Amino acid sequence: MTLIPVEHVLIFSLLLFAIGLYGTLTRRNIIGILISIELMLNAANINLVVFAKTTSLSPETGQVFAVFVIAIAAVTVAVGLAIVLALYRSRKTIFADEVHLLKW
Amino acid sequence: MSGAGCGKEYGKFVKKSVPFFGWGVLCGLWVTLKNFITSYFRKPDEGGIFTVQYPEECLPDFEASRNFPFLVYDETPEKPRCVACGICERECPVKCIHVLMAKDENGKPLRRPAAFDIDYSLCMNCGNCEEVCPFNSIFMDHEHKIAAYDRKDLMRPMQKLLKSNSYFHSIRPRDAEAIDRAIKEAAEKKKAAVPAKPAPSPEAPKS
Amino acid sequence: MVSLFREKTQRADGQVLEINFGPQHPSTHGVFRLHTLVDGETIREVKPVMGYLHRNQEQISENLTYTGFIGFTDRMDYINAIPNNFSFVLAAEKLAGIEVPERADHIRIIMAELARIVNHMAVVGFLLNDLGAAFTPLLYAFRERELILDIFEDLTGSRMMCNYFRIGGVKSDLSEQHLATIKKMAARLPKFLDEFETLLTNNEILCMRCQNTGILSPETAVNSGITGPALRASGVNYDIRKTDRYSLYGRFDFKVPLGKTGDVYDRYYVRILEIRESLNILRQAVAALPRGEFINKKTAAFIRSPRNFKPPVGEAYARTESPKGELGFYILSDGTPQPWRCHARAPSLINLSALETMCVGQKIADMMIILGSIDIVLGETDR
Amino acid sequence: MIFDPVFIRLKALFLDLCARFFPEWVVMLASIVISAVVILVMGPVIMMYLTLLERKLLGRIQNRYGPNRVGIWGLLQPVADGIKMFIKEDIVPAHADKIIHLLAPVVTVVPSLMVFLVVPFGNGMTAVNLNIGILYFVAISSITTIPIFMGSWASRNKFSVLGGMRAAAQMISYEAPMTLAIVPVIMASQTLATATIVESQGGGFGMNWFIFTPWGLLGFIIYFFCAIAECNRPPFDLPEAESELIAGFHTEYSGMKFALFYMAEYMNAFTLSAIAVTLFLGGWQGPFLPSWIWFFGKTFLLVCVMIWFRGTFLRFRVDHLMGFAWKFLLPLSLINILIAGLWFLTPAIAAWALTAGLVVASFFVFVKLNKTFVPEKRTYVLAD
Amino acid sequence: MEILTLAAKIGAYALMTGVLLFALGVVALRNLFHSALCLAAALIGIAGLYLFFRADFLAAVQILLYVGAVMTVIIFAIMLTEHLSGKTTIQHNRQSLPAFLGIAALVTVIAKVILQTPWPVTQKALGAHTSVEGIGTALMTVYVFPFEVISVVLIAALIGAVIIAKRENPS
């Protein structure tokens, strides 16, 4: 692990997080948004693992939390896509900006 | 109308009950395993492997099997038995026979075909021509390897159709003897009754 | 390609697909299209599209002699030619009032029952092939079917296109050697049938797939004119060999197997029982084969000169129990050697009418085996 | 046994040879490259001769000869097939998504080759002795759903989309019971590494292979059914069911791309039965013969059983497929973990009686629960 | 031997740039199916990265859960919602420019923070190689409560997804 300074990996996960955030904000398709959220979660996971390896006392905590984060990500995708399916069935569209009943 | 009740209910044909869930499938596996093992030593006719390696070995032809028609000549190909009467041309269901009667120089029809073509690509091997021919001159062959690169090659002219009587004896011995006997009898009857009007065309009882 | 369901696909919610199980599909037993509206896996609507194999046979019969057309009837139900010849020849004999000698009738029944065994084995084999058994049951069934086809070739000259029946009898006689091979085959077949049944009848996957799929209730079967094993599998006791007692069927005692629920499994098992019954009839017919000529003396001359066979003006309809159902020939004669009109009542075409009622609501995989279980042959449907 | 480590000595010999000429790191690199090359050569060769073995065995089951024209007993038939696949024109449908259509076969082959990494071919002959061996195998075999989707979606044809959906649903629903069937083995051998799993089954003339324990037998049956489902072989070959969907997700593929799909399917069959041998049939453990002969013998025996199944079984329908996995195999595998737990806690004799009874009882309970699977008894009337 | 470590370093950087490229693909590509596949490639790249950090259990779990299960559900959703013709409509809404500027500002701030803080890299942690047993015992002893809560959350999500997505069966 000493091969790469910690800063480089953190910069990398920051960039990954930024790309995910950009994707979430700009994509019209809800599935596209869900995919970008996955990217952000993964960026957080990388940070967890890197910190666990370099700085924390008990090295397992990072990886255990990473496993929990993956489980939560699976939950978000499952429920998110169930909503997308129900939406598609009733409205025939899955574009975020077309689903605007609440807007006046 | 529904006959469910009217017949005697045969218990025998009640489907056997299955001892446990996987039993039927296991019996199936046993049957295939048995077939797999016995295929190594069982003889062909009681369930062993009966495949024939085609180009090297060949199944013996049955005598009565009919493939494509051919013309018979007695001595030389120039004198076929066929007299170009055209009955087979008329009776052929798919109209694949074309006959042309020969004429000598001053237009008198000779009792010989000038041209006799059979279109093998049309023929459906029904054997009607053999039945209706009064002069026993057209018969069904056993030869089935007639693939050709071009449809024109399947239009067989007379020279290709003519085959000797000995060939006819080789592929269909029983029918050949019966027909030869009939022709000999008709010839004697005709010789005996030469003064009288020649006997009607010989009836060849099909054996 | 104009779509029959254009408006339905737009309106419906969910994943409604319009699929063509097209003319060249591996399991439609020939050239036949099923235009289906599918929602996910379940079928909403099925429209069979036929006519790809129409060869205009009935029109051809109008300028052929009666003996000439017998060769064409072989090509209607091309899996086994004998039942087609049988009903056409029966119709011609009824038209001209020709009676058939004893020996000829026995030979006809022997050949008809052999053809029934050949057909049922092919059908059961192909049905199981659709179910996915990688050819094993099909090849076991075909191993036995080969013996019968050899008998046909030895006797009639061709394995499947027999062209063997003639008006007033049959073309050639059944010699001792043929009888011996038939007896040997009849002795060997039950052993094969038991092995076939152990492989399949209690097979759990076959039961899961075939039981309660494609149920045909007796009422719809009778109303849509279904005949043959498909009708008997629904429990309706209608077998033309029993009702009409045509030819010599009155003399032989045999049973008619009936199913109860009328699903794919019953149609499969009724056919297996029918093979056993046909063997039964075959043994009785072979035992009771009398001596005598194999064709009516008067009509023997017509083989040599078909033009002289001029049936009186009039019409006749004769029907027989072909392995697929009631196969009937209606012949209208105007006194000339060629029939004025000759129409065949093809069981495959009419059995198809119930396909939609059976398929709606089932899965795609079931539609294929339902089609396989009602046993259609496109040569007969399109004629 | 002098033959046992013959391959290991061969490799060591080669490494000493190149150690004389090259620096230290090249030798390390060389040892990795050697095992990689061996796997890359062995995978396709095994696949080719599996296709021949299958066609020969199926032929014999169906009372006919298998291919016997090319080479003596048809031994050159796979070479002929290979050449045919190269020569065949590679048709890409007009509307197809070109890149994904090209990528799908590649992505199918890569995971099936990667699984060879973990398979213990002999004593000390595992390519890389990962300490998460089995977990690596389960992870890699879960990737195979993605290329099936790519293949079916890129061909833009209704049949392949239907086939793709069915394949993915089948893959997922059979992954769960497979993973849970592996858990008791890990409980018994206290490790994930495949080599140590095989060592823990050694000794006693093969009597303490895991298959000879009640939970091992049940686990093996569950694992074997899931393995067959995982590589789309009959009775679970629904995705490419010829009768309905022509060829499922690889309808639009021909030539070399189809050959890659074909190769992936057979390599999956080989690796899944190899892992089954490692987990339940004592890997390379065996009394006299060298270890790798035992391993390859058992694996080919399992592959022959798969071919035997292909010759006999009919095809499941989609809902039976799902019902069989979720309502029958999954609960059985969960109960199996419970039984394995009991097996380790109770003393020897009681353990046998208790667990064997539990296994049989749970089998019948779940059969009772799934009423639809048990065939109905039918009566037929023989009327006159 | 240092050549191998150099090679490993280059490999790590290459892997990182690869993942970033695939992530850009996820965001930028118009065809939704292509972006989903890019996500799968990115996830496999990240699993490779975990291997590089010698967290091999996590790499296997990442591939098993993310690439095996989550990606399949996403592709199922794409297949069910996109009709086969696949004519790609415009995928990006109007806010792309303001979003880009905002995110660029955020990145510069955080990057400056990262580069300045002296990260306390303890030598002991570097050597320790976390084995699967370690994670297993941690899960079962220290983190047993979150472990149970996660299983409850998963069950709730399962039931919720089924109810939302279930189609009221046509009569």
PDB file of C-alpha atoms in Angstrom, chain C residues 18-21 25-27 40-41 130-136 139-140 143 205-209 211-213 237 255-261 263 265-266 269 273 364-366 368, chain D residues 58 61-64 158-159 161-162 165-166 234-235 237-238 242-246 310-320 372-384:
ATOM      1  CA  GLU C  18     -46.111  -9.026 -31.353  1.00  0.00           C
ATOM      2  CA  ILE C  19     -44.114 -12.077 -32.369  1.00  0.00           C
ATOM      3  CA  ASN C  20     -44.239 -14.089 -35.565  1.00  0.00           C
ATOM      4  CA  PHE C  21     -43.441 -17.742 -35.066  1.00  0.00           C
ATOM      5  CA  HIS C  25     -39.657 -22.055 -37.432  1.00  0.00           C
ATOM      6  CA  PRO C  26     -38.062 -25.247 -36.148  1.00  0.00           C
ATOM      7  CA  SER C  27     -41.095 -26.590 -34.357  1.00  0.00           C
ATOM      8  CA  GLY C  40     -44.243 -11.039 -21.290  1.00  0.00           C
ATOM      9  CA  GLU C  41     -44.401 -14.843 -21.473  1.00  0.00           C
ATOM     10  CA  ASP C 130     -40.363 -29.981 -28.892  1.00  0.00           C
ATOM     11  CA  LEU C 131     -40.233 -30.588 -25.158  1.00  0.00           C
ATOM     12  CA  GLY C 132     -36.475 -30.651 -25.475  1.00  0.00           C
ATOM     13  CA  ALA C 133     -35.312 -34.227 -24.912  1.00  0.00           C
ATOM     14  CA  ALA C 134     -32.434 -33.765 -27.395  1.00  0.00           C
ATOM     15  CA  PHE C 135     -33.746 -36.337 -29.883  1.00  0.00           C
ATOM     16  CA  THR C 136     -33.562 -39.410 -27.617  1.00  0.00           C
ATOM     17  CA  LEU C 139     -34.791 -41.696 -32.239  1.00  0.00           C
ATOM     18  CA  TYR C 140     -36.109 -44.557 -30.106  1.00  0.00           C
ATOM     19  CA  ARG C 143     -35.887 -47.072 -34.630  1.00  0.00           C
ATOM     20  CA  ILE C 205     -40.854 -32.938 -16.080  1.00  0.00           C
ATOM     21  CA  LEU C 206     -43.181 -34.287 -18.781  1.00  0.00           C
ATOM     22  CA  CYS C 207     -46.035 -34.344 -16.267  1.00  0.00           C
ATOM     23  CA  MET C 208     -45.228 -30.834 -15.054  1.00  0.00           C
ATOM     24  CA  ARG C 209     -45.038 -29.472 -18.597  1.00  0.00           C
ATOM     25  CA  GLN C 211     -50.525 -31.779 -17.421  1.00  0.00           C
ATOM     26  CA  ASN C 212     -53.192 -29.078 -17.359  1.00  0.00           C
ATOM     27  CA  THR C 213     -51.724 -27.209 -20.325  1.00  0.00           C
ATOM     28  CA  ASN C 237     -66.162 -41.395 -27.513  1.00  0.00           C
ATOM     29  CA  LYS C 255     -61.061 -50.725 -27.539  1.00  0.00           C
ATOM     30  CA  VAL C 256     -61.081 -46.938 -28.008  1.00  0.00           C
ATOM     31  CA  PRO C 257     -58.960 -45.188 -25.359  1.00  0.00           C
ATOM     32  CA  LEU C 258     -60.515 -42.022 -23.890  1.00  0.00           C
ATOM     33  CA  GLY C 259     -58.853 -39.377 -21.727  1.00  0.00           C
ATOM     34  CA  LYS C 260     -60.564 -37.250 -19.080  1.00  0.00           C
ATOM     35  CA  THR C 261     -59.110 -33.747 -18.871  1.00  0.00           C
ATOM     36  CA  ASP C 263     -54.749 -31.657 -21.957  1.00  0.00           C
ATOM     37  CA  TYR C 265     -50.623 -35.174 -21.505  1.00  0.00           C
ATOM     38  CA  ASP C 266     -53.901 -36.963 -22.274  1.00  0.00           C
ATOM     39  CA  TYR C 269     -51.030 -40.973 -23.637  1.00  0.00           C
ATOM     40  CA  LEU C 273     -52.760 -46.559 -25.972  1.00  0.00           C
ATOM     41  CA  ILE C 364     -44.941 -19.420 -25.209  1.00  0.00           C
ATOM     42  CA  ALA C 365     -43.241 -22.725 -24.483  1.00  0.00           C
ATOM     43  CA  ASP C 366     -46.666 -24.344 -24.076  1.00  0.00           C
ATOM     44  CA  MET C 368     -45.391 -25.117 -29.217  1.00  0.00           C
TER      45      MET C 368
ATOM     46  CA  LEU D  58     -25.286 -38.769 -27.003  1.00  0.00           C
ATOM     47  CA  ILE D  61     -27.447 -43.252 -25.927  1.00  0.00           C
ATOM     48  CA  GLN D  62     -29.552 -42.846 -29.047  1.00  0.00           C
ATOM     49  CA  ASN D  63     -28.342 -46.081 -30.667  1.00  0.00           C
ATOM     50  CA  ARG D  64     -26.207 -44.462 -33.310  1.00  0.00           C
ATOM     51  CA  LYS D 158     -37.488 -10.217 -30.204  1.00  0.00           C
ATOM     52  CA  PHE D 159     -36.489 -13.835 -29.832  1.00  0.00           C
ATOM     53  CA  VAL D 161     -34.519 -10.429 -25.986  1.00  0.00           C
ATOM     54  CA  LEU D 162     -36.934 -13.052 -24.663  1.00  0.00           C
ATOM     55  CA  MET D 165     -34.537 -12.231 -20.091  1.00  0.00           C
ATOM     56  CA  ARG D 166     -35.092 -15.912 -19.402  1.00  0.00           C
ATOM     57  CA  PRO D 234     -30.618 -29.381 -20.329  1.00  0.00           C
ATOM     58  CA  PRO D 235     -32.903 -29.785 -18.381  1.00  0.00           C
ATOM     59  CA  ASP D 237     -31.492 -25.051 -21.353  1.00  0.00           C
ATOM     60  CA  LEU D 238     -34.454 -22.711 -21.601  1.00  0.00           C
ATOM     61  CA  GLU D 242     -34.654 -24.420 -30.030  1.00  0.00           C
ATOM     62  CA  SER D 243     -38.329 -25.271 -30.095  1.00  0.00           C
ATOM     63  CA  GLU D 244     -39.486 -21.855 -28.922  1.00  0.00           C
ATOM     64  CA  LEU D 245     -36.815 -19.227 -29.259  1.00  0.00           C
ATOM     65  CA  ILE D 246     -34.666 -20.735 -31.995  1.00  0.00           C
ATOM     66  CA  ARG D 310     -28.812 -33.968 -21.662  1.00  0.00           C
ATOM     67  CA  GLY D 311     -29.826 -37.216 -23.344  1.00  0.00           C
ATOM     68  CA  THR D 312     -32.687 -37.940 -20.994  1.00  0.00           C
ATOM     69  CA  PHE D 313     -34.245 -34.857 -19.476  1.00  0.00           C
ATOM     70  CA  LEU D 314     -36.983 -32.755 -20.999  1.00  0.00           C
ATOM     71  CA  ARG D 315     -36.884 -28.990 -20.664  1.00  0.00           C
ATOM     72  CA  PHE D 316     -38.389 -27.064 -17.743  1.00  0.00           C
ATOM     73  CA  ARG D 317     -40.864 -24.263 -18.418  1.00  0.00           C
ATOM     74  CA  VAL D 318     -39.949 -20.810 -17.107  1.00  0.00           C
ATOM     75  CA  ASP D 319     -42.229 -20.801 -14.069  1.00  0.00           C
ATOM     76  CA  HIS D 320     -41.260 -24.382 -13.135  1.00  0.00           C
ATOM     77  CA  THR D 372     -47.735 -28.427  -8.393  1.00  0.00           C
ATOM     78  CA  PHE D 373     -44.545 -30.396  -9.025  1.00  0.00           C
ATOM     79  CA  VAL D 374     -45.904 -33.808  -8.101  1.00  0.00           C
ATOM     80  CA  PRO D 375     -47.523 -35.405 -11.191  1.00  0.00           C
ATOM     81  CA  GLU D 376     -51.240 -36.177 -10.950  1.00  0.00           C
ATOM     82  CA  LYS D 377     -52.377 -39.765 -11.318  1.00  0.00           C
ATOM     83  CA  ARG D 378     -54.450 -40.146 -14.501  1.00  0.00           C
ATOM     84  CA  THR D 379     -56.994 -42.855 -15.423  1.00  0.00           C
ATOM     85  CA  TYR D 380     -57.935 -43.710 -18.972  1.00  0.00           C
ATOM     86  CA  VAL D 381     -61.183 -45.381 -20.058  1.00  0.00           C
ATOM     87  CA  LEU D 382     -61.042 -48.034 -22.750  1.00  0.00           C
ATOM     88  CA  ALA D 383     -64.523 -47.689 -24.198  1.00  0.00           C
ATOM     89  CA  ASP D 384     -65.896 -49.656 -27.161  1.00  0.00           C
TER      90      ASP D 384
END
